Coordinates of C-alpha atoms in Angstrom, one line a residue:
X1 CA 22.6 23.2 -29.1
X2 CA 22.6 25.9 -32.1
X3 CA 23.1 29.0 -29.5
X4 CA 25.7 28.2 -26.5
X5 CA 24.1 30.6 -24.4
X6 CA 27.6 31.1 -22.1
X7 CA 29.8 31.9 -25.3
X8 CA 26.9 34.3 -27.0
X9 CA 26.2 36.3 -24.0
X10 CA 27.8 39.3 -23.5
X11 CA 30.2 38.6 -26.6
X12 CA 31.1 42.3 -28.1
X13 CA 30.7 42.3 -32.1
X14 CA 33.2 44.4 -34.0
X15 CA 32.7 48.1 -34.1
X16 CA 31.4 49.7 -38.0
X17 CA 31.8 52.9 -39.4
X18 CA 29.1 54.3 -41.8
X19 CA 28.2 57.7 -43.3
X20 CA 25.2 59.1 -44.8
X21 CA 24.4 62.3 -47.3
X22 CA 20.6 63.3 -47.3
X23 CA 20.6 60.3 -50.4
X24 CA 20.6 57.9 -47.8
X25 CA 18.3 59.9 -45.4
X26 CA 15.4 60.3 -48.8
X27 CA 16.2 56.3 -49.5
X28 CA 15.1 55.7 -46.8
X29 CA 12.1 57.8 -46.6
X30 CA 11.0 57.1 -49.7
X31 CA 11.2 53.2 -48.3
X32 CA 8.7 53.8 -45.5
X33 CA 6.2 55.8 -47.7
X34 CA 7.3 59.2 -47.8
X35 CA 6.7 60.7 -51.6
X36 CA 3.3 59.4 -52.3
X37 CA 1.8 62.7 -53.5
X38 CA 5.2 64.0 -54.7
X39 CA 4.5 68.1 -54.5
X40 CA 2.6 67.8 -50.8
X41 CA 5.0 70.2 -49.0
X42 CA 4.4 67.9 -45.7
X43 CA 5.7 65.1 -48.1
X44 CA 8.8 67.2 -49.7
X45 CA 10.1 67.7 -46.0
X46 CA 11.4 64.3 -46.1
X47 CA 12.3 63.7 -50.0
X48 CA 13.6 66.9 -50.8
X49 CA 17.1 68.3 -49.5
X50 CA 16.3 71.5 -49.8
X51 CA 14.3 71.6 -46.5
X52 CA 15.0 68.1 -45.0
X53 CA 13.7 66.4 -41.6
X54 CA 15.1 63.1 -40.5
X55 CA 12.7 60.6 -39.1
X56 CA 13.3 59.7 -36.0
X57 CA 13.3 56.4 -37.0
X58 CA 16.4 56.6 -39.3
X59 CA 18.3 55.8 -36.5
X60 CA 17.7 52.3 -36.8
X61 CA 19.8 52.3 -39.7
X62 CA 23.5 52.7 -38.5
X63 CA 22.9 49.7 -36.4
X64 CA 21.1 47.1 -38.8
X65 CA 24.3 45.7 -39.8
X66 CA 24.9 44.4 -36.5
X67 CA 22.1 41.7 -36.8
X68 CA 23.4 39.9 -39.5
X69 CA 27.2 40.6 -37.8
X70 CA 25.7 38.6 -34.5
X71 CA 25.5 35.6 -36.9
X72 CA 28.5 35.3 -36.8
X73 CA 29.5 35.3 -33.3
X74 CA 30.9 31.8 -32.1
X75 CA 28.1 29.8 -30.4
X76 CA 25.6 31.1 -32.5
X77 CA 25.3 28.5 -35.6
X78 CA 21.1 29.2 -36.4
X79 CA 19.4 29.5 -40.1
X80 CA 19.2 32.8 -41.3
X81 CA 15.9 31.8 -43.2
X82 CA 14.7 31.7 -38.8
X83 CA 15.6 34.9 -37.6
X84 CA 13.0 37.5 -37.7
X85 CA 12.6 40.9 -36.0
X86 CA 10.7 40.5 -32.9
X87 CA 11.0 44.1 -31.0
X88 CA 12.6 47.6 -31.2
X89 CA 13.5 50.3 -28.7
X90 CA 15.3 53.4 -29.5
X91 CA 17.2 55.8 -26.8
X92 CA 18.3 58.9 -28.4
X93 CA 21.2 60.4 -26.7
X94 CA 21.6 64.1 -29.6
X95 CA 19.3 65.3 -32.5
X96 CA 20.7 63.5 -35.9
X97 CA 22.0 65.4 -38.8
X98 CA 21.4 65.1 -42.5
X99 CA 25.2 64.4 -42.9
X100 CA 27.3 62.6 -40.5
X101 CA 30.4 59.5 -39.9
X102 CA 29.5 57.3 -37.1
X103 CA 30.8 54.4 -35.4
X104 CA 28.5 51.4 -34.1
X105 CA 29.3 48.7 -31.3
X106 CA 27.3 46.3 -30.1
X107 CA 26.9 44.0 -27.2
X108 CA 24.5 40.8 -27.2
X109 CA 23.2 42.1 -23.9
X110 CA 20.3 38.8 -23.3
X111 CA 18.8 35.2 -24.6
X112 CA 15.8 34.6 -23.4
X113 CA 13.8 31.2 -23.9
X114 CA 9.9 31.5 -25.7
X115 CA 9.3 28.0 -26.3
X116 CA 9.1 27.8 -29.9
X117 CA 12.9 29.9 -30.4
X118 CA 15.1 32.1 -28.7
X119 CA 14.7 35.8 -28.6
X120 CA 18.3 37.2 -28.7
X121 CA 18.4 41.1 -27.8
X122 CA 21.7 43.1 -28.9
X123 CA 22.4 46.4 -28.0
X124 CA 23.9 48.7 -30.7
X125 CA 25.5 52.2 -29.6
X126 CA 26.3 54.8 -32.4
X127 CA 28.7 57.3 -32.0
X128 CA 29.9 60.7 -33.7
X129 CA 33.2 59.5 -35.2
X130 CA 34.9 63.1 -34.8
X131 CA 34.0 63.3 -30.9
X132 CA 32.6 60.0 -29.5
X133 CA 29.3 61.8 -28.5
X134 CA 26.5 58.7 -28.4
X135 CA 23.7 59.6 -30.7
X136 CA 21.6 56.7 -30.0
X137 CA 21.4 53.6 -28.6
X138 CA 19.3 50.6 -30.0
X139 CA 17.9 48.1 -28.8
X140 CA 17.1 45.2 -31.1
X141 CA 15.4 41.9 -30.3
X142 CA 15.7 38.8 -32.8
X143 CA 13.5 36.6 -32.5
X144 CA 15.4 32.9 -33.7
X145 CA 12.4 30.0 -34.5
X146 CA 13.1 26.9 -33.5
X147 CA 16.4 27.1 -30.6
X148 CA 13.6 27.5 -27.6
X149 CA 13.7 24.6 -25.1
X150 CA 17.2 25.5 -23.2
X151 CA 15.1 27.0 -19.9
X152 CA 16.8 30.3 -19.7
X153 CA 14.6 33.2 -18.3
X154 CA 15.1 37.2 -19.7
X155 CA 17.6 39.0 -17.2
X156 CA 16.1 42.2 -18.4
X157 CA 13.6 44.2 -16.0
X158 CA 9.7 43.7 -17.5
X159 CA 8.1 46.9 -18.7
X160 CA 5.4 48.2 -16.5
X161 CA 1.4 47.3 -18.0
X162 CA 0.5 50.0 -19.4
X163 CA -2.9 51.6 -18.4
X164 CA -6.3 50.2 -19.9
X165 CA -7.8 52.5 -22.3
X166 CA -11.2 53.3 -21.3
X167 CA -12.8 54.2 -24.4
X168 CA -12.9 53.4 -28.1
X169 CA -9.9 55.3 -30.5
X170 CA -10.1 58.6 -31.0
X171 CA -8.3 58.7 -34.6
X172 CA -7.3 56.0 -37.0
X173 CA -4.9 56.4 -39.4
X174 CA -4.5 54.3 -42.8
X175 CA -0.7 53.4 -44.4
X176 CA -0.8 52.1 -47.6
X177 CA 2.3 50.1 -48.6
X178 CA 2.8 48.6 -52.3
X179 CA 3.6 45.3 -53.8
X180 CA 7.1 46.2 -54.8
X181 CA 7.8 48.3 -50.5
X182 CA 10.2 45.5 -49.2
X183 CA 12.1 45.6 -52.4
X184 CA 12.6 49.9 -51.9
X185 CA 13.2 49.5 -48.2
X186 CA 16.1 46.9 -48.6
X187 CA 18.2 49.3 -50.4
X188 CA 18.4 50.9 -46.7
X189 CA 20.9 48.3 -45.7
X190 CA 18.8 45.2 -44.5
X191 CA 19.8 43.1 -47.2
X192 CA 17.6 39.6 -45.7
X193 CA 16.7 38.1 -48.6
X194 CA 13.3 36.8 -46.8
X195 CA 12.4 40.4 -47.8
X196 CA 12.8 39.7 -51.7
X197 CA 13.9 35.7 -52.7
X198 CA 10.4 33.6 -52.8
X199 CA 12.8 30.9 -52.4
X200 CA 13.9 31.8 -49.2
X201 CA 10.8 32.8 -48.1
X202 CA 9.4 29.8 -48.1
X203 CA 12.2 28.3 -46.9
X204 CA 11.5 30.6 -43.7
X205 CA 7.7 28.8 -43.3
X206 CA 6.0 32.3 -45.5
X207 CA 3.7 32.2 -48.7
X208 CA 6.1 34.8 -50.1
X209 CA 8.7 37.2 -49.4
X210 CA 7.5 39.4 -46.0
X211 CA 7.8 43.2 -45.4
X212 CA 10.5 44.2 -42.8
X213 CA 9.5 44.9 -39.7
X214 CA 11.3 47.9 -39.3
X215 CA 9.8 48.8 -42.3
X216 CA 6.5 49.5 -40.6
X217 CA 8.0 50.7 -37.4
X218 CA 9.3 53.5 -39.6
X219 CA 6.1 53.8 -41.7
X220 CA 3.9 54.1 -38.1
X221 CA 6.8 56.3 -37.0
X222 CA 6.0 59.1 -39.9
X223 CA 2.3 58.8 -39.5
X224 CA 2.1 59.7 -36.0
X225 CA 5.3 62.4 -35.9
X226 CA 3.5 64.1 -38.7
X227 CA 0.2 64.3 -36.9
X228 CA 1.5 65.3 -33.2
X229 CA 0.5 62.7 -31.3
X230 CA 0.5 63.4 -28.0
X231 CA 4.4 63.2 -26.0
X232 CA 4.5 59.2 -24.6
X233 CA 7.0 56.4 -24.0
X234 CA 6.4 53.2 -26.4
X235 CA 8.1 50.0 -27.5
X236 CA 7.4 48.7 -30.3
X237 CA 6.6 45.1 -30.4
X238 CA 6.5 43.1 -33.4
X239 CA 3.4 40.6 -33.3
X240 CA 3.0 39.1 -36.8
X241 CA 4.5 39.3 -40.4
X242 CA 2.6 41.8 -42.9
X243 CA 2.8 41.3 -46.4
X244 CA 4.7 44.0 -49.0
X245 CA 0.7 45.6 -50.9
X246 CA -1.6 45.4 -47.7
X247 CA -2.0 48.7 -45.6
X248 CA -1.5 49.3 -41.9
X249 CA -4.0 50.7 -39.5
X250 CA -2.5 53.0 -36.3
X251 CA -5.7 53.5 -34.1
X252 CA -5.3 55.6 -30.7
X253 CA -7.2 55.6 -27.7
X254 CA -6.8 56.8 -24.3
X255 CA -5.4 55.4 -21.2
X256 CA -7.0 55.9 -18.0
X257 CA -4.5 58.2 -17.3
X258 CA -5.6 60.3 -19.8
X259 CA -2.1 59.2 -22.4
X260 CA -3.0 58.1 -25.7
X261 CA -2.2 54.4 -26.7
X262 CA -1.2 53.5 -30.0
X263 CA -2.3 50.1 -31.7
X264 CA -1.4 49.3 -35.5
X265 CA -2.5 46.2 -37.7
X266 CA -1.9 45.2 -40.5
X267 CA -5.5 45.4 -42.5
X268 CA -5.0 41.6 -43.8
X269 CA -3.8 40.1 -41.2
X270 CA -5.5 39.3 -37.7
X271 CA -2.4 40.1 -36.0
X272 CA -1.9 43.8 -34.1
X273 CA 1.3 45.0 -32.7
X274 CA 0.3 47.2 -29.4
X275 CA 2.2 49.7 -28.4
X276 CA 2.4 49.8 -25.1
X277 CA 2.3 53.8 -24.1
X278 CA 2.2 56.1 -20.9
X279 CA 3.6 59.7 -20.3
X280 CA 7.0 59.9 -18.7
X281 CA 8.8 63.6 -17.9
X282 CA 12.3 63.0 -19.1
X283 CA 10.6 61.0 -22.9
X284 CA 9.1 62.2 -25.9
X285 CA 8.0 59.3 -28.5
X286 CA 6.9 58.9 -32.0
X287 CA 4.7 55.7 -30.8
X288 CA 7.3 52.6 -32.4
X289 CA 10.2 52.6 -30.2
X290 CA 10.6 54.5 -26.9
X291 CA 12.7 57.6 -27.5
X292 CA 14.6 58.3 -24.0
X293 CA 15.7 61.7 -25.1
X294 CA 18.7 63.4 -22.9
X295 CA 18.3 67.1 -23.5
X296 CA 17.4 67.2 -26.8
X297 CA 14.1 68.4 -27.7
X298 CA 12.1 66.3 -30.0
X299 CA 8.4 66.9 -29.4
X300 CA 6.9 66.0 -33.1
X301 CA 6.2 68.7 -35.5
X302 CA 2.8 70.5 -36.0
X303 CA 2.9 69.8 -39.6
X304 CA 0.1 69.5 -42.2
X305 CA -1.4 65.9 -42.5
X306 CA 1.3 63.7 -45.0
X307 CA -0.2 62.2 -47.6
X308 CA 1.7 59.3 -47.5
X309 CA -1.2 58.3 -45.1
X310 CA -4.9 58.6 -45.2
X311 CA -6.7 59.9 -41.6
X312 CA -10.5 58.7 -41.2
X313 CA -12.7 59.0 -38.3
X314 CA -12.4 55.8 -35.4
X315 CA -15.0 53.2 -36.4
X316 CA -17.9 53.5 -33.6
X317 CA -17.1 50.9 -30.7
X318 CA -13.7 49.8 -31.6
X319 CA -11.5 48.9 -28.7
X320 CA -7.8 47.7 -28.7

């Protein structure tokens, strides 16, 4: 079998240094959409250094190395072409600077069997280099087609439902993406050429090369932190491909609890990724990826609407 389930799990992968300058942290924004209208001042808070916020979201990053890294740990012999993002969760342990060194380790912490693959989840830890201090920990699962069938369960504890909304949204947001958005977000340091090689692509069972799904996460991440959407804990699920040119739609409703749930769909595709939402005390989220935060405040800004997105009134009688 491709994955030898009692050599891969638990296997450490070898700890990486990085560093970024606010270049890296604009790349990167500029990758999930930040910059469309160029002299917005909501925009300019994440492509200009003068005055520069870091997306939560950037804290993916230091970690996405790791995936390609498990690859190479012995018992795992899969095609490359198979793997594909299939969930995210983020727990931020300190509020992330504009400059820092960092070390990442990174454990593969569960295999589960789905049938038609294995979903692999590895758990990255980043670290100040100078003092050791965790600044995040994420929590990536890969989803590898084809290597189901082995009849292992998940070990990890199942999420609670969340609550049933009990009314149609209450705002919709729109996030345009163009043809040439895979090819910007790449330069971020998720170099899978089923991102940007037709020929791999295809190879991988797609039409053409596919937008990242962390790309969206991040792009979902800046239109609700921008807009205050209400405090929740979320995880973001990846349900379907969407294609570098079509636009994503983030719809909220309520819960019966009275917490807002986030939805988002890509506007071409049938497929919705639902992110599965409900208050907690000791969380604050930016709806795509749950943000455990240990005493650091990050409740989202009460900026001006960015422009990277468009905001329209919820189409009468929709319901996620």
């Amino acid at each position: 079998m491709p994955i030898d389930i009692e050599a891969v799990l638990g296997a450490t992968l070898p700890q990486r240094q990085s560093s970024w300058t606010p270049s890296e942290v604009i790349l990167y924004h500029l990758g999930v959409g930040a910059g469309s209208t160029p002299t917005d001042p909501a925009e300019l808070e994440y492509t200009y250094e003068a005055h520069l916020k870091v997306l939560p979201s950037y804290r993916v990053i230091p970690a996405v190395p790791m995936l390609p890294d498990m690859l190479k740990v012995p018992g795992i012999d899969v095609d490359f072409a198979q793997l594909l993002y299939g969930e995210q969760e983020l727990e931020i342990h300190q509020a992330l600077p504009v400059h820092a060194e960092v070390c990442t380790s990174a454990t593969i912490c569960d295999i589960a069997d789905k049938g038609g693959g294995a979903l692999v989840v590895l758990e990255a830890v980043t670290t100040e280099a100078a003092t050791a201090q965790p600044l995040v920990t994420n929590r990536f699962s890969a989803f590898v087609r084809g290597e189901g069938g082995f009849g292992r369960a998940s070990s990890r504890t199942p999420g609670t439902a969340p609550p049933a909304p009990t009314g149609p949204s209450d705002a919709e947001i729109t996030c345009s993406t163009v043809p040439s958005q895979a090819l910007l977000y790449r330069l971020s340091g998720d170099m899978n050429p089923i991102h940007a090689d037709p020929v791999f692509a295809r190879r991988g069972g797609f039409e053409r090369p596919i937008l990242h799904g962390l790309c969206s996460y991040g792009m979902v991440c800046k239109a609700v932190w921008t807009r205050s959407w209400a405090a929740m804990s979320a995880r973001w699920p990846a349900t379907g491909p969407v294609s570098p040119g079509c636009s994503i739609r983030v719809k909220r409703s309520r819960c019966g609890c009275g917490a807002p749930r986030v939805r988002s769909s890509s506007m071409r595709s049938a497929r919705s990724a639902g992110l599965r939402c409900c208050p907690t005390r000791s969380s604050t989220s930016v709806n795509s990826g749950r943000l455990s935060v240990g005493g650091v405040s990050s409740a989202a800004p009460n900026a001006p609407r960015s422009s990277a997105c468009s905001e329209t009134p919820p189409r009468r009688g929709w319901r996620p």
